[in-house]
Short mmCIF file of C-alpha atoms in Angstrom, two decimals:
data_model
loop_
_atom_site.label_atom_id
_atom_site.label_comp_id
_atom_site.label_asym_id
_atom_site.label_seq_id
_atom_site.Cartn_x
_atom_site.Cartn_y
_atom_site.Cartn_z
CA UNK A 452 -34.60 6.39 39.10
CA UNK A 453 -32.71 4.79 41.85
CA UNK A 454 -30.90 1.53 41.31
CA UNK A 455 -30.82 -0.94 44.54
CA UNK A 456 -27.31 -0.77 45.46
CA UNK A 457 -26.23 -4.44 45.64
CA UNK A 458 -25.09 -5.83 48.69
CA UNK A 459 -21.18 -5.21 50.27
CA UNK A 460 -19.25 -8.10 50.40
CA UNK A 461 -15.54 -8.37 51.90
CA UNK A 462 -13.15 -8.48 49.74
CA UNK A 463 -10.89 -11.60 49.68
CA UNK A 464 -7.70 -11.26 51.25
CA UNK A 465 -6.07 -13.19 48.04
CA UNK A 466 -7.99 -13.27 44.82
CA UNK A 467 -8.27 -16.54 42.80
CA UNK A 468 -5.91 -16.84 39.95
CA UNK A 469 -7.09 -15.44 36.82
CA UNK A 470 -6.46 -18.75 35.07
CA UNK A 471 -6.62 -22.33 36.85
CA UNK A 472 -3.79 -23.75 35.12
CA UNK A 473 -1.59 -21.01 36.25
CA UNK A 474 -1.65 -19.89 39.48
CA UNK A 475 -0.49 -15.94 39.90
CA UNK A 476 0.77 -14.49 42.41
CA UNK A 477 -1.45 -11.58 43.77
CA UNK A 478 -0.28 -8.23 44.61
CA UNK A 479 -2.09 -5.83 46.77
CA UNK A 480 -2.22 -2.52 45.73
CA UNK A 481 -1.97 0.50 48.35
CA UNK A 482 -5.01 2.36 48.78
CA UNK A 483 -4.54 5.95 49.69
CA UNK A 484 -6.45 7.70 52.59
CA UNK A 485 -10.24 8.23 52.18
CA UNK A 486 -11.73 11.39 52.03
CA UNK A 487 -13.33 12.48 55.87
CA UNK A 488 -17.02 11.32 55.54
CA UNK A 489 -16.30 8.83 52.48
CA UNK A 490 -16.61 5.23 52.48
CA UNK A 491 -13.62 3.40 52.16
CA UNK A 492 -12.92 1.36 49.15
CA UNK A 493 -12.38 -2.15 49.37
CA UNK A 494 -8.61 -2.89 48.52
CA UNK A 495 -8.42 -4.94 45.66
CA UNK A 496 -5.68 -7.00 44.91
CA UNK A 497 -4.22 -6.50 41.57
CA UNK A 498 -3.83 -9.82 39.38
CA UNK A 499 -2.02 -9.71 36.10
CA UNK A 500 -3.96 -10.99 32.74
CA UNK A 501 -3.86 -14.15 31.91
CA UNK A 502 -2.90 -13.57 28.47
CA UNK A 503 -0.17 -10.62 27.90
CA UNK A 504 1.06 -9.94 24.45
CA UNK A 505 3.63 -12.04 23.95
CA UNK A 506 7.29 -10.18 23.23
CA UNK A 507 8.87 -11.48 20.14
CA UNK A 508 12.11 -13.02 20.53
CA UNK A 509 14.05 -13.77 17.42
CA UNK A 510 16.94 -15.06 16.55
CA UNK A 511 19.71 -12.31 14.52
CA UNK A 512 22.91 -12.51 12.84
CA UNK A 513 24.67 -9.55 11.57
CA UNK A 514 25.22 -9.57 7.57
CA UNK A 515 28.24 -10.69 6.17
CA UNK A 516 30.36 -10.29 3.12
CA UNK A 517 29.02 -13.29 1.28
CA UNK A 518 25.70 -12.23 1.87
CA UNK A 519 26.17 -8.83 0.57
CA UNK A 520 27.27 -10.24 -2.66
CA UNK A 521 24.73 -12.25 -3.06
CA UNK A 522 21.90 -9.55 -2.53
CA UNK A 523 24.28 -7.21 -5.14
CA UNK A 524 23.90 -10.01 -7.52
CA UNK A 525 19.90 -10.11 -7.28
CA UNK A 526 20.55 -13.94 -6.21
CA UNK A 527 18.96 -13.36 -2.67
CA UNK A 528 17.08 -10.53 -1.38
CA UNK A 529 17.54 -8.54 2.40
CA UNK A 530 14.49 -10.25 3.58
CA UNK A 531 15.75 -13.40 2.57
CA UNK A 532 18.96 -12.59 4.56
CA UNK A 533 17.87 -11.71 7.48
CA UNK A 534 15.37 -14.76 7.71
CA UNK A 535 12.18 -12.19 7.50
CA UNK A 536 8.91 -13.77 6.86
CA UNK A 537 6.19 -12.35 4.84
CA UNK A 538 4.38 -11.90 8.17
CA UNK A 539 6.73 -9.77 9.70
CA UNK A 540 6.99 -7.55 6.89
CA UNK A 541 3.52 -6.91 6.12
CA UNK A 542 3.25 -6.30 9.53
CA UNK A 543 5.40 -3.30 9.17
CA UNK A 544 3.78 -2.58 6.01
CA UNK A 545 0.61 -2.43 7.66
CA UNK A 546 2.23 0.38 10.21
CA UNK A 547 3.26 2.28 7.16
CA UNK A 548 -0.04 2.35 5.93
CA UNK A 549 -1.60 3.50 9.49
CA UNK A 550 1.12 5.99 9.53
CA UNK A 551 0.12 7.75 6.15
CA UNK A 552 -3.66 7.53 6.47
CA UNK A 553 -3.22 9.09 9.95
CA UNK A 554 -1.13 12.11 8.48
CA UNK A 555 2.54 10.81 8.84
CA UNK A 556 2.94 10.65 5.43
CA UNK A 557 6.65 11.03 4.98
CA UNK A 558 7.58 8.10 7.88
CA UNK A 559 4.93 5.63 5.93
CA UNK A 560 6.54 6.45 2.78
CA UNK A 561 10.17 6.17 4.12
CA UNK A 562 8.80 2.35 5.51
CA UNK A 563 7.49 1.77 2.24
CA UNK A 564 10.30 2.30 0.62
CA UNK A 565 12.69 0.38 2.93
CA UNK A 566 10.55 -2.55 2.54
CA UNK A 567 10.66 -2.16 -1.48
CA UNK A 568 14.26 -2.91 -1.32
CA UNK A 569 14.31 -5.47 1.85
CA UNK A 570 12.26 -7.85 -0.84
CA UNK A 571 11.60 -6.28 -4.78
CA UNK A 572 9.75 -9.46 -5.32
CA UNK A 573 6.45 -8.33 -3.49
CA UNK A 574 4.12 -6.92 -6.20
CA UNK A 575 2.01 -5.69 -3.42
CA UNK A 576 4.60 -3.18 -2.06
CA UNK A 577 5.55 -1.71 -5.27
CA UNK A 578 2.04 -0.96 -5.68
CA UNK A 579 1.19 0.42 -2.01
CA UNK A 580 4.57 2.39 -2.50
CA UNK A 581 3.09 3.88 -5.85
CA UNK A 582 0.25 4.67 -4.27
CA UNK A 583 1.62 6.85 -1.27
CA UNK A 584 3.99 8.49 -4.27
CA UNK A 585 0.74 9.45 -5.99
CA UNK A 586 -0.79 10.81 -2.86
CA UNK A 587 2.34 12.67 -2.10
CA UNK A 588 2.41 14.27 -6.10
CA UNK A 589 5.44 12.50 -7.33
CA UNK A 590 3.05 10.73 -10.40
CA UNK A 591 6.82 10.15 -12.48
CA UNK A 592 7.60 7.93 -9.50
CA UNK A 593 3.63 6.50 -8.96
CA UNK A 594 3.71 5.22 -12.32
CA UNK A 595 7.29 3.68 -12.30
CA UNK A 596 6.26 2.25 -9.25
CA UNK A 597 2.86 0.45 -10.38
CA UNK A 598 4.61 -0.61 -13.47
CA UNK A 599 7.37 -2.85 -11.44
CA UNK A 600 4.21 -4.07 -9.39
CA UNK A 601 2.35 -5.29 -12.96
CA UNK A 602 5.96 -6.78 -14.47
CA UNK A 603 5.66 -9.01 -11.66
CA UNK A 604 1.92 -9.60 -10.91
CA UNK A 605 0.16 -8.49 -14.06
CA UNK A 606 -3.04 -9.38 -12.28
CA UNK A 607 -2.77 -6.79 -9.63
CA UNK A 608 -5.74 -4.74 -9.34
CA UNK A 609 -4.61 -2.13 -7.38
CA UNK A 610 -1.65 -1.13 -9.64
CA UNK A 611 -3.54 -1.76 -12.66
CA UNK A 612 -6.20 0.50 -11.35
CA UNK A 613 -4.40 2.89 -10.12
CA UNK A 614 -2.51 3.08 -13.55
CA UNK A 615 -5.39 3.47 -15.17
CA UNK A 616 -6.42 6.52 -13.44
CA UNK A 617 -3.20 7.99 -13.85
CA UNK A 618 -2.81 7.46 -17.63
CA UNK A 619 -6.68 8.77 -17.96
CA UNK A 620 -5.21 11.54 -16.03
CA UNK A 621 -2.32 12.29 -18.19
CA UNK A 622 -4.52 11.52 -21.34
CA UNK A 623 -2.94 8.84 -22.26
CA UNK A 624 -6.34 7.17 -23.46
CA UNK A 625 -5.17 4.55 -25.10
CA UNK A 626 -2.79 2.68 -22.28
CA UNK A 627 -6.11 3.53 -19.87
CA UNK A 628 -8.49 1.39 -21.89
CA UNK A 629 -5.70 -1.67 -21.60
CA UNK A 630 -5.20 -1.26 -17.82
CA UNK A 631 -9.14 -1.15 -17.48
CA UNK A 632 -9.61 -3.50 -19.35
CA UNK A 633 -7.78 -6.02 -17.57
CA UNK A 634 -9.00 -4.75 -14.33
CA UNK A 635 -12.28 -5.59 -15.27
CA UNK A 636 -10.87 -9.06 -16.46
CA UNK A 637 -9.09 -9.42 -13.04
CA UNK A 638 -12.11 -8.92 -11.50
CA UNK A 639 -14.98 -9.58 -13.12
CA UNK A 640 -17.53 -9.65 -10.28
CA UNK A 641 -17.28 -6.52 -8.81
CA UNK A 642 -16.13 -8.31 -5.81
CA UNK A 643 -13.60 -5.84 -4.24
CA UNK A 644 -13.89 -2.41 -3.72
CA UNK A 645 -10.96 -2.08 -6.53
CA UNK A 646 -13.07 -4.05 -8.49
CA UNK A 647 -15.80 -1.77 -8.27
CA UNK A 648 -13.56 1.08 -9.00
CA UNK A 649 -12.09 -0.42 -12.15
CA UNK A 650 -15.58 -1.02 -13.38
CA UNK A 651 -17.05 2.58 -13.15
CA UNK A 652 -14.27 3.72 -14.74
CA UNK A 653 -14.13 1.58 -17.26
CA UNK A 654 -18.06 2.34 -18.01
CA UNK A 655 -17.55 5.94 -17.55
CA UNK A 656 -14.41 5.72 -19.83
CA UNK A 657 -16.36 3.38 -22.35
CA UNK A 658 -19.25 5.50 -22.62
CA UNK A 659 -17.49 9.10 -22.85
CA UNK A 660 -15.21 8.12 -25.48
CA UNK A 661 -18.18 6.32 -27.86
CA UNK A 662 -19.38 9.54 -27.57
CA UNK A 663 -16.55 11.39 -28.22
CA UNK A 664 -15.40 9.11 -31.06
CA UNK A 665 -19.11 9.53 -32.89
CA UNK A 666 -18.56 13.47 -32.13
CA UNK A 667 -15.12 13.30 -33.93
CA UNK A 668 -17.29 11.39 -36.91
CA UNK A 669 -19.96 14.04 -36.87
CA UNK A 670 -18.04 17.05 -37.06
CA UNK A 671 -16.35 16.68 -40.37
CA UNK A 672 -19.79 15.45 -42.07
CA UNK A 673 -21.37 19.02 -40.14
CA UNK A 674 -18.13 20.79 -41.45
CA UNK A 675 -18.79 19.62 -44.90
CA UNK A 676 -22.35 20.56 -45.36
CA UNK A 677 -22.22 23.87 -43.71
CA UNK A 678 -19.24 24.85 -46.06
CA UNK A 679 -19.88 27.64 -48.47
CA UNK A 680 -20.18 26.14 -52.25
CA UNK A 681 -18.22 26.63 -54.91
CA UNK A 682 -20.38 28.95 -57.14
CA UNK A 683 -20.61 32.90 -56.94
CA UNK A 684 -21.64 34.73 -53.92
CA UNK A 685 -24.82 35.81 -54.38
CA UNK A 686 -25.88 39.00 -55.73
CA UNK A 687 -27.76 41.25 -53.17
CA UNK B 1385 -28.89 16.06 -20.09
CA UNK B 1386 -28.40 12.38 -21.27
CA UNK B 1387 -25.97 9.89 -19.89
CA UNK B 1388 -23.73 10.24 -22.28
CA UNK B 1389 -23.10 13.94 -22.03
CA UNK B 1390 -22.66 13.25 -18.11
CA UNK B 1391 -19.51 10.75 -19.03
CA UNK B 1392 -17.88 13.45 -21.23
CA UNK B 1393 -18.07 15.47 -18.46
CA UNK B 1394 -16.42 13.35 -15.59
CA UNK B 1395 -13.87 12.14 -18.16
CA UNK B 1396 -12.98 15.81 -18.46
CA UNK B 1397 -13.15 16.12 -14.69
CA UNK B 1398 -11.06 13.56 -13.84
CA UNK B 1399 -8.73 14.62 -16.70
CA UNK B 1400 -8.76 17.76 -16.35
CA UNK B 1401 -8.78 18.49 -20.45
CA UNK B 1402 -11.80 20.45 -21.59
CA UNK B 1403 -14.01 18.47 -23.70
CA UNK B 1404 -12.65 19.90 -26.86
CA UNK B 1405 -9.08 18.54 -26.01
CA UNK B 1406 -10.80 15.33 -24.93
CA UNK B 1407 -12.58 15.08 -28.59
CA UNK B 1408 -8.85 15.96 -30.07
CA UNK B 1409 -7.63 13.16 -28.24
CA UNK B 1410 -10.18 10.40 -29.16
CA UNK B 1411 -9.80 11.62 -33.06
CA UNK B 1412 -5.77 10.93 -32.68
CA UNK B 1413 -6.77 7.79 -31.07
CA UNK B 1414 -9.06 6.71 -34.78
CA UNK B 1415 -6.79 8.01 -36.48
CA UNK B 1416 -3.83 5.79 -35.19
CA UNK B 1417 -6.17 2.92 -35.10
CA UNK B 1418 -6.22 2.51 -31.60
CA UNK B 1419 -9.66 1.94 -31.18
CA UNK B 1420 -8.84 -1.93 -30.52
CA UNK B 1421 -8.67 -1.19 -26.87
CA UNK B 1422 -12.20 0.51 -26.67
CA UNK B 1423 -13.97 -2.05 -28.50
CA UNK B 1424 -12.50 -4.75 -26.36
CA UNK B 1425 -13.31 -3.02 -23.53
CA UNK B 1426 -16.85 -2.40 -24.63
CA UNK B 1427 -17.22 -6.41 -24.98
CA UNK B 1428 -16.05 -6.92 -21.93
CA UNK B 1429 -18.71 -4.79 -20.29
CA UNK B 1430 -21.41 -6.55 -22.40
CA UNK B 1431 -20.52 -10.13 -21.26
CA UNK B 1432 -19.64 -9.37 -17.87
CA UNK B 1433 -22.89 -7.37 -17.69
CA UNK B 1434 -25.78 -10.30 -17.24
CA UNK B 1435 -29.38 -9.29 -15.90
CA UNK B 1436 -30.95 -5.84 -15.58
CA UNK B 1437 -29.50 -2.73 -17.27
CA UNK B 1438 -27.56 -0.53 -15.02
CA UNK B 1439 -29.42 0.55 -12.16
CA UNK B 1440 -29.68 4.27 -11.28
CA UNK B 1441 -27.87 3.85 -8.42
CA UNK B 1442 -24.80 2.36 -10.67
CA UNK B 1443 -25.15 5.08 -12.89
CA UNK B 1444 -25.08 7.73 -10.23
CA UNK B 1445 -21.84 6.12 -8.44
CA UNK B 1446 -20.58 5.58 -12.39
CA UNK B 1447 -20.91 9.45 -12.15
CA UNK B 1448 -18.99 10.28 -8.98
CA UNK B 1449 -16.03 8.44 -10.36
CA UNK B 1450 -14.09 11.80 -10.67
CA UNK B 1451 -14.89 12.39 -7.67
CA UNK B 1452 -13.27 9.59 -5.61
CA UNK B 1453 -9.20 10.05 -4.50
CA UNK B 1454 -7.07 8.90 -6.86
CA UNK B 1455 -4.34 6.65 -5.84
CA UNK B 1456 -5.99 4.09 -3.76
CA UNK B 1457 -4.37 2.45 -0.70
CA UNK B 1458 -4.93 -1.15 -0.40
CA UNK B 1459 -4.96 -2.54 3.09
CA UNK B 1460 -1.85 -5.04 3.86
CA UNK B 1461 -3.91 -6.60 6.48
CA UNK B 1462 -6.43 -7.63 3.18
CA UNK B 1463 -3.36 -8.45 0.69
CA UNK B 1464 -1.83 -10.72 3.14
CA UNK B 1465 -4.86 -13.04 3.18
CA UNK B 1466 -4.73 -13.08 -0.58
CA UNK B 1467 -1.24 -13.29 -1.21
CA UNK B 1468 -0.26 -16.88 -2.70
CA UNK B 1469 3.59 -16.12 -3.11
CA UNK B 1470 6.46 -16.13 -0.54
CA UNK B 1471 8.86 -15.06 -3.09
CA UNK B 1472 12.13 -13.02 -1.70
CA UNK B 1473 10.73 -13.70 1.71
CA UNK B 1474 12.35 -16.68 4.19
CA UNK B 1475 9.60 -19.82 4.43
CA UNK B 1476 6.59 -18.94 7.28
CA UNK B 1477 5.64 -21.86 9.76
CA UNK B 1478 2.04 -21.39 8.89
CA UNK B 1479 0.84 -22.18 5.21
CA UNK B 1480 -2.80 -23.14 6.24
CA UNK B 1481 -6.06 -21.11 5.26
CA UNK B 1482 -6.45 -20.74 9.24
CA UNK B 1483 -3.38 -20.10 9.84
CA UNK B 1484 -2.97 -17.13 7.36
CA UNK B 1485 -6.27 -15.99 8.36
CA UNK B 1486 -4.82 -15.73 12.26
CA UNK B 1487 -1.39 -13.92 10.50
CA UNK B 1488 -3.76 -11.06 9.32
CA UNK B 1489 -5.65 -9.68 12.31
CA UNK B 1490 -4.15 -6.66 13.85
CA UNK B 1491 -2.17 -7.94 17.07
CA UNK B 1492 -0.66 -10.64 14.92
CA UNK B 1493 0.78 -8.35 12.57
CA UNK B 1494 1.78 -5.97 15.60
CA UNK B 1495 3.88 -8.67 16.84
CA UNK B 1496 5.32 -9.74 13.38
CA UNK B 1497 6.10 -6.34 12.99
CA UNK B 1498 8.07 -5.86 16.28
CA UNK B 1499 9.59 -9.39 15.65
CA UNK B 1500 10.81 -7.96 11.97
CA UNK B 1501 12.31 -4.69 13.47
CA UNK B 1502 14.40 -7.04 16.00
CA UNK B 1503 15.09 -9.42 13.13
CA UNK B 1504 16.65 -6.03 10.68
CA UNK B 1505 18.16 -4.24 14.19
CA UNK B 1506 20.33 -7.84 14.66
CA UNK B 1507 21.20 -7.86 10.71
CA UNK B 1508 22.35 -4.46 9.92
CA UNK B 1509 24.31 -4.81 13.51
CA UNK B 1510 27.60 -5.85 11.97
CA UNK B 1511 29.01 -5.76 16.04
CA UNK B 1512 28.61 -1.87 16.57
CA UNK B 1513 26.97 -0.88 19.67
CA UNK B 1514 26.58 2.51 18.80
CA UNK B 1515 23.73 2.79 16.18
CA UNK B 1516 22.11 2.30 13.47
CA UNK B 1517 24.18 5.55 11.70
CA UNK B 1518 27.45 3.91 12.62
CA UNK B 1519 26.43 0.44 11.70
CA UNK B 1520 25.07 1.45 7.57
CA UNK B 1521 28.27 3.39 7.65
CA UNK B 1522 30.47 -0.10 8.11
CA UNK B 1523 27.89 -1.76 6.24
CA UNK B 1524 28.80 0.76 2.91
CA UNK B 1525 32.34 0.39 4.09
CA UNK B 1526 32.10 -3.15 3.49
CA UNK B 1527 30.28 -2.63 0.16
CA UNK B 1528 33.32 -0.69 -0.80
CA UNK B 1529 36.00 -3.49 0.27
CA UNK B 1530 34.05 -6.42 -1.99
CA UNK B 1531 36.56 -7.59 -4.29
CA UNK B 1532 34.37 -6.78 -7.36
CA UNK B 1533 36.70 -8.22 -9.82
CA UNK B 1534 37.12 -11.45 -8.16
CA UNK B 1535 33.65 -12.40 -8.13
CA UNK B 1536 32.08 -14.98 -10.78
CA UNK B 1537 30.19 -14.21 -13.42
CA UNK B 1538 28.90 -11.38 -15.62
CA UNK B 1539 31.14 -8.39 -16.61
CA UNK B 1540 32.91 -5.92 -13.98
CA UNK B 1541 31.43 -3.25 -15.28
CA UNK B 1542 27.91 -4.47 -14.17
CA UNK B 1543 29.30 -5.51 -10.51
CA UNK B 1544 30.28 -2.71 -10.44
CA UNK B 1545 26.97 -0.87 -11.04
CA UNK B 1546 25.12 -3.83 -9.11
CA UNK B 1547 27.29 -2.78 -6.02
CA UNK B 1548 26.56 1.07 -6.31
CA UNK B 1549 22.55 0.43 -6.67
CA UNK B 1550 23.57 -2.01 -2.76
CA UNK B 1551 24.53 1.42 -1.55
CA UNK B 1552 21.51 3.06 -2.65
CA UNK B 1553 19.46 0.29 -1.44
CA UNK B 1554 21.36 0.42 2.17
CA UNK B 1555 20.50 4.33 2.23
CA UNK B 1556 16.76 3.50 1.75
CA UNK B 1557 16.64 0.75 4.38
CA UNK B 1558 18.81 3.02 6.99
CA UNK B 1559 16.00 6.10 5.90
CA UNK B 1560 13.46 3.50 6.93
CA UNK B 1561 14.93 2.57 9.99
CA UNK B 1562 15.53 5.94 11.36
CA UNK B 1563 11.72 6.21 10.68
CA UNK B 1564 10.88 3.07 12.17
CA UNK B 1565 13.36 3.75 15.49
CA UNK B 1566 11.70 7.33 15.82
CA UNK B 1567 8.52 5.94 16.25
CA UNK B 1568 9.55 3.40 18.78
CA UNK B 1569 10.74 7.00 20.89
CA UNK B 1570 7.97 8.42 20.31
CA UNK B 1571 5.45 5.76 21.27
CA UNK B 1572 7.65 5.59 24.29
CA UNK B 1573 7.63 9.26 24.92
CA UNK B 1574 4.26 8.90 24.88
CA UNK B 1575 3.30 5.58 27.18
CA UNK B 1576 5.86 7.71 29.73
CA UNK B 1577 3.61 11.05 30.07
CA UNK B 1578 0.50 8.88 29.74
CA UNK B 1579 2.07 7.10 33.08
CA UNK B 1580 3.35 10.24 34.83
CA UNK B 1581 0.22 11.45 34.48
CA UNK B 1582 -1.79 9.04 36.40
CA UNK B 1583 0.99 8.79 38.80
CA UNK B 1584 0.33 13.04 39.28
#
């Protein structure tokens, strides 16, 4: 089906500026030469958008001395130092974590890990950065990783979560049931996907080792009364 | 095959211990007394459990548990608009509910992040022009000149050790940095071809 071609109008010498506030200045842009038998296109000048990211323009000043003795002494931290806000570093946070789910696993890790030590404080690093050292196999460093997260936000479901796998993992049943359990006290509702995590776990957990447990009862009662008595063999 | 059977087996999935390992593990477990934990865990499922039973559809996804990657990832983006600390971090102009909500969508946090690579390029500067490499190196060099013994408080031994984990910590953050500079080059590489070709 055809479409009724809408009507040619002449393009404007100068376009209107893209915003009234601001008036632009319009630039035309070259057209090459049409094809023989084409119509020629209508030259359109080019106006810039309105809005263009904006470029960030901070303020530095190169570390000093003073500073570096204070950060040795744990009494201010790089981030602190340098004047970084929490912003700024979970923004490059978030471009570690695009760079290992998209396969660059090593350069999200090697961010993670910078940002670890620009501020310890962050609970949420640690736990991102245990995370990616899961992922990558290094569980030693996983779990040392999503224990600094819990020293300093116990209620941090991811940590506590992933902790939880990884003891159930290393059979470490015991510690599990703790770290679930508080998941499911940290969030009760099911509200996050973590949530919903800690509390299939902790019912698949729950349920697997009642049975287990009531096994473990069973067997020594079964042992007992399919043991051979005391008396003679019988006689054939 | 009942529910319960189905558990044993993803907790010997997700494990990886055979069942019989599993039951080994549960006895040491009663026999330490360390059955606290499973009973309080239990009660928490009970009260936090109001309305129907489990739905089939719970118990299904209760199933694929094992199945799920361990290790999860959790968003930035999403931890930001939770986060209600700015410990170790210089004070933000924005403290509002908007105005953390705005911090977390993507071009936001593009621009924070370019703004915090300036802000760590100017610090670890230290008035070298030619590199990062060259500017850790007087960095460390200045580790090394701090007059340990002069400083107040705590033992020298300790300074000591606090000075040799800065080094380690500067080794990290320059690892980081290369990472962070390469991809700078390489998103450049790749506006530049993405250019030349429409120029072609």
């Amino acid at each position: 089906m055809k479409h009724p071609r809408p009507p040619a109008t002449p393009a404007p010498s100068t376009a209107p500026a893209a915003s009234s506030n601001k008036p632009s200045t319009p630039t035309t842009v070259p057209t090459a030469k049409p094809a023989l038998g084409a119509k020629p296109l209508p030259s359109r000048p080019f106006t810039p958008p309105a809005v263009l990211p904006k470029t960030p323009t901070v303020t530095t000043t190169p570390i000093t001395e003073a500073q570096l003795v204070e950060i040795a002494l744990g009494k201010t931290t790089f981030a602190e130092a340098m004047g970084m806000t929490r912003q700024e570093a979970f923004g490059l946070a978030q471009g570690a974590y695009r760079f290992f789910e998209f396969g660059q696993r090593e350069r999200g890790l090697a961010i993670m890990q910078m940002l670890v030590e620009l501020n310890p404080k962050t609970a949420a690093f640690h736990a991102l950065l245990g995370a990616m050292q899961g992922r990558l196999g290094d569980e030693r460093s996983a779990s040392e990783s999503y224990t600094r997260a819990l020293a300093l936000e116990p209620a941090n479901l991811s940590a506590r979560v992933n902790r939880a796998e990884l003891f159930l993992k290393q059979g470490v049943l015991d510690a599990a049931l703790d770290d679930l359990l508080a998941a499911t006290k940290a969030d009760p509702q099911q509200k996050t996907a973590l949530g919903k995590r800690a509390w299939r776990l902790a019912r698949t957990t729950s349920s697997a080792l009642k049975e287990l447990i009531a096994r473990a009862k069973a067997a020594p009662a079964k042992a007992a009364s399919s043991a051979p008595s005391k008396g003679p063999p019988p006689r054939r | 095959m009942s529910t319960i059977n189905s558990s044993v087996q993803t907790l010997s999935t997700m494990t990886g211990m055979s069942e019989v390992e599993l039951q080994k593990r549960a006895q040491e477990m009663v026999a330490a007394g360390k059955v606290k934990g499973l009973s309080a865990l239990e009660q928490q499922l009970v009260v936090q459990t109001t309305g129907p039973k489990q739905s089939t559809v719970e118990a299904f996804q209760a199933m694929g548990v094992g199945n799920a990657e361990p290790h999860a990832l959790e968003e930035p983006a999403q931890v930001l608009g939770h986060l209600q600390t700015e410990a170790g971090f210089a004070p933000s102009p924005t403290t509002t509910t908007a105005g953390m909500t705005s911090q977390m969508s993507p071009a936001a946090l593009d621009t924070a992040a370019a703004a915090g690579q300036q802000r760590m390029g100017g610090f670890f500067t230290v008035g070298k022009k030619d590199g990062p490499a060259s500017a850790f190196e007087s960095i460390n060099k200045m580790i090394s000149e701090v007059d340990v013994a002069g400083i107040q408080g705590g033992d020298e031994s300790s300074r000591q050790l606090a000075f040799e984990k800065l080094k380690l910590q500067m080794q990290r953050i320059s690892q980081g940095m290369q990472a962070l500079t390469n991809t700078l080059n390489q998103n450049h590489e790749t506006a530049k071809t993405a250019i030349n070709n429409l120029r072609a």
